[in-house]
Amino acid sequence: MSAPKKVVLAYSGGLDTSIILKWLQTEYGCEVVTFTADLGQGEELEPARKKAEMLGIKPENIFIEDVREEFVRDFVFPMFRANALYEGEYLLGTSIARPLISKRLVEIAAETGADAVSHGATGKGNDQVRFELAAYALNPDITVIAPWREWDLSSRTKLLEFAEQHQIPIAKDKRGEAPFSVDANLLHTSSEGKVLEDPAEAAPDYVYQRTVAPEDAPDTPEIITIGFEKGDAVSINGEAMSPATILTALNDYGRKHGIGRLDFVENRFVGMKSRGVYETPGGTILLQAHRGIEQITLDSGAGHLKDSIMPRYAELIYNGFWYSPEREMLQALIDKSQEHVTGTVTLKLYKGSVFTVARDSDHSLYSEAHVTFEEDAGAYNQEDAAGFIQLNALRLKLLAARDRRLKD
Amino acid sequence: MSAPKKVVLAYSGGLDTSIILKWLQTEYGCEVVTFTADLGQGEELEPARKKAEMLGIKPENIFIEDVREEFVRDFVFPMFRANALYEGEYLLGTSIARPLISKRLVEIAAETGADAVSHGATGKGNDQVRFELAAYALNPDITVIAPWREWDLSSRTKLLEFAEQHQIPIAKDKRGEAPFSVDANLLHTSSEGKVLEDPAEAAPDYVYQRTVAPEDAPDTPEIITIGFEKGDAVSINGEAMSPATILTALNDYGRKHGIGRLDFVENRFVGMKSRGVYETPGGTILLQAHRGIEQITLDSGAGHLKDSIMPRYAELIYNGFWYSPEREMLQALIDKSQEHVTGTVTLKLYKGSVFTVARDSDHSLYSEAHVTFEEDAGAYNQEDAAGFIQLNALRLKLLAARDRRLKD
Amino acid sequence: MSAPKKVVLAYSGGLDTSIILKWLQTEYGCEVVTFTADLGQGEELEPARKKAEMLGIKPENIFIEDVREEFVRDFVFPMFRANALYEGEYLLGTSIARPLISKRLVEIAAETGADAVSHGATGKGNDQVRFELAAYALNPDITVIAPWREWDLSSRTKLLEFAEQHQIPIAKDKRGEAPFSVDANLLHTSSEGKVLEDPAEAAPDYVYQRTVAPEDAPDTPEIITIGFEKGDAVSINGEAMSPATILTALNDYGRKHGIGRLDFVENRFVGMKSRGVYETPGGTILLQAHRGIEQITLDSGAGHLKDSIMPRYAELIYNGFWYSPEREMLQALIDKSQEHVTGTVTLKLYKGSVFTVARDSDHSLYSEAHVTFEEDAGAYNQEDAAGFIQLNALRLKLLAARDRRLKD
Amino acid sequence: MSAPKKVVLAYSGGLDTSIILKWLQTEYGCEVVTFTADLGQGEELEPARKKAEMLGIKPENIFIEDVREEFVRDFVFPMFRANALYEGEYLLGTSIARPLISKRLVEIAAETGADAVSHGATGKGNDQVRFELAAYALNPDITVIAPWREWDLSSRTKLLEFAEQHQIPIAKDKRGEAPFSVDANLLHTSSEGKVLEDPAEAAPDYVYQRTVAPEDAPDTPEIITIGFEKGDAVSINGEAMSPATILTALNDYGRKHGIGRLDFVENRFVGMKSRGVYETPGGTILLQAHRGIEQITLDSGAGHLKDSIMPRYAELIYNGFWYSPEREMLQALIDKSQEHVTGTVTLKLYKGSVFTVARDSDHSLYSEAHVTFEEDAGAYNQEDAAGFIQLNALRLKLLAARDRRLKD
């Protein structure tokens, strides 16, 4: 590949990506375009504009966007239709944000005539893979620059030296090293590294930033009702809301009740295990609610098929294959199943837990007429069960007869 | 089939199976053998002996056995090695007990020369299927009598009449109808029917019998440590215990902290949906702990394969196919994965929740040397990630190039 | 259920369904509507009209339809998009025809005000299940009458007596028993029973009716080219054809070259094994061709996902669940994969075999630039492979290091 | 990694690996150990010894071994128990040989005190991955040298220059470039590259080396019988043989009858598509035979589970993960299924095709008593089918009733 001339950088405005910005200018001598997205990480974006300007970025090369609605509508909600959990427990809060960022990087590159994109993910993690697979899938000719894999700024000291040398302002609290690394968006906050690196040691309390401790949550449970249409949440307590508004509201409920904390050791795509602390307050409530509404609206054939492909779907998202034919094929399957996933679920929130207590739907497949312990007026003929069992047993009987025959 | 001459009945000593006992004697005119098992349901068994004797069963035909250790060792623990959950949430507490009961029924039939077995499950549920598939798989020539599918005692009134007519004593509290139906064993208590039949109505508090309400649980979290060997729990807080003893102890912890409640609508194998309330205090703790120890001892290839077959494994157990070639094949796969699932997990129990807070093992695959944010002394070469990503991206690039080519 | 008043019968015009027709009239005293479909079984349909009239069916109650195009377009082709094979070898020729017949039965019932449908499948086979599951899925209130499970005409002698008694004409060659049972449609001919019942005995030559013996096929291979669009065959040797026309033409090629014979023992859904002889001349060519075009147009992620769900898809069709949510979900996944399965495949047909010899497509993902043994002008960087291997190996190294550590 | 001191090279004795040998000596200055294996590739091995000696390898550093029995017994046969096919058609002949070679390389390294191994696979293919993953899985500290990824001998001219410069003898027929590249072992011969690089062009006849053309095969079919025990072939026409002897004999049959040719475009693990011509004469017969014996000895539950995991198993072998926990877990599952796969299969071989014509086994699950069209003496109660269908239909009826309800 030839040297890039213009690069779109995923820019947070923080120290690390500011150093990357400057490094791209000096190392590659190329024009830099910054893209700063509001994914609900809870930080002001305008300071990023000022910093970018200060670092010499032309105003027309500064892109700052609120993508929260797109994030929830086109990424988070489709994923939740699948009840996706990575390795049984993780709600994929970081993984699902990366494809959106890459998509905008590639689109802005096309708009601005840039031939490269760049990100601040390290060479040990999953995020580099997610950023880059998405970028290449959307533009096979794009160049991706991953400074952490290239440069020799391999220690905190060197980074700070580089910053000072290039007049990059260093906030006082950034002088020392953070005790762990954080990523946040509307779906979750993740923490990893440093004080969390020994999985045999409990995580310190101060790691948790997004939720109150269950012990500090209200002593009284709270009951809420979530409305669904075709698999997506559309209302809380009867009030219709947009996707991002709903997730924001669920985050507030979850934070208050200490819901969605997870201390987890996972397998990274790059081959090592890592330990993370995740806080997914609204997402944890949403998953439980979605399962609740599926319980009455999804047929067993559909539900069991979804369950059986879910781990693969989650793995694809975790590994960075959002823009792959197989993820899209699985999404087609999942979306097909959600046509009747419409109704309301009532949940109880209490000190770290979310319980489904009731579900209701015009689309319900639950038939009290069939299941009742009372007289069912012929809805179900118990004698059918005898034939059902006999034919299900037939092959087992033939197996047992063989065993007996061979023993004799 | 010819009329059975001697039948082994799964006998609880309660009113319903006493009526069945008498009905078998009168309807089929056959000798009855009773089998009463202590599966940890928390009831005295000796009254069952007296009742059986009173109903005319010969002493040598009364089998009363404590099978708790066998239950946990040979059924519950193998299932937990798989992290089995039916439809994402249910821990299969009823399903896993049935094969053991059927096994003993068939064995006792062989010992006593009986040609039939009988159970008290109705024609609408899963238990009939589980009892009968297991019986046929173990003895293809056995006859199974399912009185609830055969007799005309279709109302409470008729049952009580039959009982009175045959001098079966009726406890005072059995005169009226129970507000719901209960099944219990060492793993769980399930409740269903009657007051629970409308899934849009929250379950009344009195349905829960096995756990305190989270609201009534201690205000202070409790920390415990569970030791595992080859996938099975072997100790609590360093104290070695037998399988049933461990599950009993975990039940005590779970009950105290309000852990393991589930209000659930599930798909029965016979085709209808039903709503149940499950309490699985110890099992809920055990599942979380098992996942915790697997996090550090199981490689991703092994873990992801296990995850992908788990729904099928759980479905097989739910549907009654414990004694089937495919369950045994899956068990071989699962057991193979557990050879290094050895170590300890520390959990925090608090008001309905169980959190993994730490895990430790000599068999750990977690490598701080690789994952560290600090200098890794060459354990991991970040440049490798570039090649890894390029080759993973290659097919995505070829796809994108095709799309671009076809558009032009 | 109350007694049906009007029933739509799947009527072939043959002796067996004529007996059923009369039996429905006499046993149920109900009005009979006949449905006779041309599925490409190679029989004249007009005689069925005359026979029905002779048996007293009103002209407006006689439905005779050519459904070959619908059969291939809406059933056969969607199934071939999946490369469906039951138990590794069987092309599902009988299974795929049943849902279409049931659909028309139920539709005609709605048009004619009938409250029941009836078919001539026995109680031992899969077809009863397929007919009935499809009927119930399309009309949950329909009654299905399966005479073979109900009547006492359990021997050939009794059937012929019934026929004579009711003036049903018996063709001379139907007096004796057929040496095996046959089902045919545009996709295949199946033979089973009687002379085929011992799977340790080779099938007699006369069982094969649809194809010449490979030994009698031409001594010279024939080359043909099949064109595909979005996964469906659309042309042969450059000539565009309709779905049924293509399958008919492929059948001619296959028949001539002795292609598509299968002697097979399969597992029926009802629990027993059966042995069948199948001839699927055109379908066997079509499967090979479809695989050929997928080889160059389908990405590995898409292809491997398809392969992994194919057995389940095939099982669903075999078991009669065409009209089920899970079949439709899988179809959505499969269809999504076929968007670029467009191009041509060249095949060699010779004495029982079909070989793919070439494939070509504007949608090809094959890149000679990448794969070439010659200089690739930088298309592929061999050094990337080192990193790719290192990271794929990382977990294997960690596993090996653990084994070594534990041994020491 | 530090520079290797002693390296074990997979050495064929051919020009390419001789150049590698010399390059290792000159480039790394390290001692070279050669390992030459007889995997049934059909070449004399002793010339390799002479060549190695001539290139300065000490006699104690020359390892020449006949591993054919181990290859078939421990690699080929376990794989055939799974009916493994990669991407629906490829019998994995190259893939399955690599783990054995790597195993011996690593073992010989341990015996000789070598710290590295080396192979002659290029940087574009799958074999490098297979060699290296296997090596790392068996010794996490081994160094692997892949000269093709390292050196600058990037053209035929440069290679020949290097050979001449180092007095490596060049056979006359090696001066010009081979028109395609070949790999062979007892299971198959593969050809790829050069004249095969355009998948739209038919492969020239001269590519096929291992089998006669179907057109040139005998005009008379041949019937053979293969005996199986627990899933492995143990005899032909009643004569007991060792694993390698059986495969050799089946190769002779296949070669004679033109069986096992495959022209194929596949997806390489490294991300590109490639076209290969495979000849697997004995393996093609063996697969058909194994399927035939499974048809009568394997229960549907076992068979369908095997089918569903097969694609994943095949992919693991193709990608080089033979020594991985997940392959071993799947093998445990597969092997468990084979306990009763014992009996004989009769096959007809004719001009490129292999047909199963009969199968027989004491372990058969086929029950003529159940399946017969004749009177079955009560083996099967046709009325059971009604209940079986009703309960399988129940959920479909509930779905249809919902659709109807929502439409009203």
CSV table of N, CA and C in Angstrom, one decimal, chain B residues 124-194:
chain,number,residue,atom,x,y,z
B,124,LYS,N,-51.5,-34.4,30.3
B,124,LYS,CA,-51.2,-33.1,29.7
B,124,LYS,C,-49.8,-32.6,29.8
B,125,GLY,N,-49.0,-33.3,30.6
B,125,GLY,CA,-47.7,-32.8,31.0
B,125,GLY,C,-46.6,-33.5,30.4
B,126,ASN,N,-45.4,-33.0,30.8
B,126,ASN,CA,-44.1,-33.6,30.3
B,126,ASN,C,-43.7,-34.9,31.1
B,127,ASP,N,-44.2,-35.0,32.3
B,127,ASP,CA,-43.7,-36.0,33.2
B,127,ASP,C,-44.1,-37.4,32.7
B,128,GLN,N,-45.3,-37.5,32.2
B,128,GLN,CA,-45.7,-38.8,31.6
B,128,GLN,C,-44.7,-39.3,30.5
B,129,VAL,N,-44.3,-38.3,29.7
B,129,VAL,CA,-43.3,-38.6,28.6
B,129,VAL,C,-42.0,-39.1,29.2
B,130,ARG,N,-41.5,-38.3,30.2
B,130,ARG,CA,-40.2,-38.6,30.8
B,130,ARG,C,-40.2,-40.0,31.5
B,131,PHE,N,-41.3,-40.2,32.3
B,131,PHE,CA,-41.3,-41.5,32.9
B,131,PHE,C,-41.3,-42.7,31.9
B,132,GLU,N,-42.1,-42.5,30.9
B,132,GLU,CA,-42.4,-43.6,30.0
B,132,GLU,C,-41.2,-43.8,29.0
B,133,LEU,N,-40.7,-42.7,28.4
B,133,LEU,CA,-39.5,-42.9,27.5
B,133,LEU,C,-38.4,-43.6,28.3
B,134,ALA,N,-38.2,-43.2,29.5
B,134,ALA,CA,-37.1,-43.8,30.3
B,134,ALA,C,-37.4,-45.3,30.5
B,135,ALA,N,-38.6,-45.6,30.9
B,135,ALA,CA,-38.9,-47.0,31.2
B,135,ALA,C,-38.8,-47.8,29.9
B,136,TYR,N,-39.3,-47.4,28.8
B,136,TYR,CA,-39.1,-48.2,27.6
B,136,TYR,C,-37.7,-48.3,27.1
B,137,ALA,N,-36.9,-47.3,27.3
B,137,ALA,CA,-35.5,-47.3,26.9
B,137,ALA,C,-34.7,-48.3,27.8
B,138,LEU,N,-35.2,-48.6,29.0
B,138,LEU,CA,-34.5,-49.5,29.9
B,138,LEU,C,-35.1,-50.9,29.8
B,139,ASN,N,-36.3,-51.0,29.4
B,139,ASN,CA,-36.9,-52.4,29.2
B,139,ASN,C,-38.0,-52.2,28.1
B,140,PRO,N,-37.7,-52.7,26.9
B,140,PRO,CA,-38.6,-52.4,25.8
B,140,PRO,C,-39.9,-53.2,25.9
B,141,ASP,N,-39.9,-54.2,26.8
B,141,ASP,CA,-41.1,-55.0,26.9
B,141,ASP,C,-42.0,-54.7,28.1
B,142,ILE,N,-41.6,-53.7,28.9
B,142,ILE,CA,-42.3,-53.3,30.0
B,142,ILE,C,-43.7,-52.7,29.6
B,143,THR,N,-44.7,-52.9,30.4
B,143,THR,CA,-46.0,-52.2,30.2
B,143,THR,C,-46.0,-51.0,31.2
B,144,VAL,N,-46.4,-49.8,30.7
B,144,VAL,CA,-46.6,-48.7,31.5
B,144,VAL,C,-48.1,-48.3,31.7
B,145,ILE,N,-48.5,-48.2,32.9
B,145,ILE,CA,-49.9,-47.8,33.1
B,145,ILE,C,-49.9,-46.4,33.6
B,146,ALA,N,-50.7,-45.6,32.9
B,146,ALA,CA,-50.8,-44.2,33.2
B,146,ALA,C,-52.3,-43.9,33.6
B,147,PRO,N,-52.6,-44.1,34.8
B,147,PRO,CA,-54.0,-44.0,35.2
B,147,PRO,C,-54.7,-42.8,34.8
B,148,TRP,N,-54.0,-41.6,34.9
B,148,TRP,CA,-54.7,-40.4,34.6
B,148,TRP,C,-55.1,-40.3,33.1
B,149,ARG,N,-54.5,-41.1,32.3
B,149,ARG,CA,-54.9,-41.1,30.9
B,149,ARG,C,-56.0,-42.1,30.6
B,150,GLU,N,-56.2,-43.0,31.6
B,150,GLU,CA,-57.2,-44.1,31.4
B,150,GLU,C,-58.5,-44.0,32.2
B,151,TRP,N,-58.4,-43.6,33.4
B,151,TRP,CA,-59.6,-43.7,34.2
B,151,TRP,C,-60.6,-42.6,34.0
B,152,ASP,N,-61.8,-42.7,34.6
B,152,ASP,CA,-62.8,-41.7,34.5
B,152,ASP,C,-62.9,-40.8,35.7
B,153,LEU,N,-61.9,-40.9,36.5
B,153,LEU,CA,-61.9,-40.0,37.8
B,153,LEU,C,-61.5,-38.6,37.4
B,154,SER,N,-62.3,-38.0,36.6
B,154,SER,CA,-61.8,-36.8,36.0
B,154,SER,C,-62.1,-35.5,36.8
B,155,SER,N,-62.7,-35.6,37.9
B,155,SER,CA,-62.9,-34.4,38.8
B,155,SER,C,-62.5,-34.7,40.2
B,156,ARG,N,-62.3,-33.7,40.9
B,156,ARG,CA,-61.9,-33.8,42.3
B,156,ARG,C,-63.0,-34.6,43.1
B,157,THR,N,-64.2,-34.3,42.8
B,157,THR,CA,-65.3,-35.0,43.5
B,157,THR,C,-65.2,-36.5,43.2
B,158,LYS,N,-65.0,-36.9,42.0
B,158,LYS,CA,-65.0,-38.3,41.7
B,158,LYS,C,-63.8,-39.0,42.4
B,159,LEU,N,-62.7,-38.3,42.5
B,159,LEU,CA,-61.5,-38.9,43.1
B,159,LEU,C,-61.8,-39.1,44.6
B,160,LEU,N,-62.4,-38.1,45.3
B,160,LEU,CA,-62.7,-38.2,46.7
B,160,LEU,C,-63.7,-39.3,46.9
B,161,GLU,N,-64.7,-39.4,46.0
B,161,GLU,CA,-65.7,-40.5,46.2
B,161,GLU,C,-65.0,-41.9,46.1
B,162,PHE,N,-64.1,-42.0,45.1
B,162,PHE,CA,-63.4,-43.3,45.0
B,162,PHE,C,-62.6,-43.6,46.2
B,163,ALA,N,-61.9,-42.5,46.8
B,163,ALA,CA,-61.1,-42.7,48.0
B,163,ALA,C,-62.0,-43.2,49.1
B,164,GLU,N,-63.1,-42.5,49.3
B,164,GLU,CA,-64.0,-42.9,50.4
B,164,GLU,C,-64.5,-44.3,50.3
B,165,GLN,N,-64.9,-44.6,49.1
B,165,GLN,CA,-65.5,-45.9,48.8
B,165,GLN,C,-64.5,-47.0,49.1
B,166,HIS,N,-63.2,-46.7,48.9
B,166,HIS,CA,-62.1,-47.7,49.2
B,166,HIS,C,-61.4,-47.5,50.4
B,167,GLN,N,-62.0,-46.7,51.4
B,167,GLN,CA,-61.3,-46.6,52.7
B,167,GLN,C,-59.9,-46.0,52.6
B,168,ILE,N,-59.7,-45.1,51.7
B,168,ILE,CA,-58.4,-44.4,51.7
B,168,ILE,C,-58.5,-43.2,52.5
B,169,PRO,N,-57.7,-43.1,53.5
B,169,PRO,CA,-57.9,-41.9,54.4
B,169,PRO,C,-57.5,-40.6,53.7
B,170,ILE,N,-58.3,-39.6,53.9
B,170,ILE,CA,-58.1,-38.3,53.3
B,170,ILE,C,-57.8,-37.3,54.3
B,171,ALA,N,-56.6,-36.7,54.2
B,171,ALA,CA,-56.2,-35.7,55.2
B,171,ALA,C,-57.1,-34.5,55.1
B,172,LYS,N,-57.3,-33.9,56.2
B,172,LYS,CA,-58.3,-32.8,56.2
B,172,LYS,C,-58.0,-31.7,55.1
B,173,ASP,N,-56.7,-31.4,55.0
B,173,ASP,CA,-56.3,-30.3,54.1
B,173,ASP,C,-56.4,-30.8,52.7
B,174,LYS,N,-56.7,-32.0,52.4
B,174,LYS,CA,-56.8,-32.5,51.1
B,174,LYS,C,-58.2,-32.5,50.6
B,175,ARG,N,-59.1,-32.2,51.5
B,175,ARG,CA,-60.6,-32.2,51.1
B,175,ARG,C,-60.8,-31.1,50.0
B,176,GLY,N,-60.3,-29.9,50.4
B,176,GLY,CA,-60.4,-28.8,49.4
B,176,GLY,C,-59.4,-29.0,48.3
B,177,GLU,N,-59.5,-28.3,47.3
B,177,GLU,CA,-58.4,-28.4,46.2
B,177,GLU,C,-57.3,-27.5,46.6
B,178,ALA,N,-56.1,-28.0,46.3
B,178,ALA,CA,-54.9,-27.2,46.5
B,178,ALA,C,-55.0,-26.0,45.4
B,179,PRO,N,-54.5,-24.9,45.8
B,179,PRO,CA,-54.5,-23.7,44.9
B,179,PRO,C,-53.5,-23.8,43.8
B,180,PHE,N,-52.6,-24.8,43.8
B,180,PHE,CA,-51.7,-25.0,42.7
B,180,PHE,C,-51.0,-26.4,43.0
B,181,SER,N,-50.3,-26.9,42.0
B,181,SER,CA,-49.7,-28.2,42.1
B,181,SER,C,-48.2,-28.1,42.3
B,182,VAL,N,-47.7,-29.0,43.1
B,182,VAL,CA,-46.3,-28.8,43.5
B,182,VAL,C,-45.5,-30.1,43.2
B,183,ASP,N,-44.2,-29.9,42.8
B,183,ASP,CA,-43.3,-31.0,42.7
B,183,ASP,C,-42.0,-30.6,43.4
B,184,ALA,N,-41.4,-31.4,44.1
B,184,ALA,CA,-40.1,-31.0,44.8
B,184,ALA,C,-39.1,-32.1,44.9
B,185,ASN,N,-37.9,-31.7,44.8
B,185,ASN,CA,-36.8,-32.7,45.1
B,185,ASN,C,-35.6,-31.8,45.5
B,186,LEU,N,-34.4,-32.5,45.7
B,186,LEU,CA,-33.3,-31.8,46.2
B,186,LEU,C,-32.9,-30.6,45.4
B,187,LEU,N,-33.2,-30.6,44.1
B,187,LEU,CA,-32.8,-29.6,43.2
B,187,LEU,C,-33.7,-28.4,43.2
B,188,HIS,N,-35.0,-28.7,43.2
B,188,HIS,CA,-36.0,-27.6,43.1
B,188,HIS,C,-37.3,-27.9,43.6
B,189,THR,N,-38.1,-26.8,43.7
B,189,THR,CA,-39.6,-27.0,43.9
B,189,THR,C,-40.3,-26.3,42.8
B,190,SER,N,-41.2,-26.9,42.2
B,190,SER,CA,-42.0,-26.3,41.1
B,190,SER,C,-43.4,-26.2,41.5
B,191,SER,N,-44.0,-25.1,41.1
B,191,SER,CA,-45.5,-24.9,41.3
B,191,SER,C,-46.1,-24.5,40.0
B,192,GLU,N,-47.3,-25.1,39.8
B,192,GLU,CA,-48.0,-24.7,38.6
B,192,GLU,C,-49.5,-24.9,38.7
B,193,GLY,N,-50.3,-24.4,37.8
B,193,GLY,CA,-51.7,-24.6,37.7
B,193,GLY,C,-52.5,-23.7,38.6
B,194,LYS,N,-53.8,-23.8,38.4
B,194,LYS,CA,-54.8,-23.0,39.2
B,194,LYS,C,-54.5,-21.5,39.3
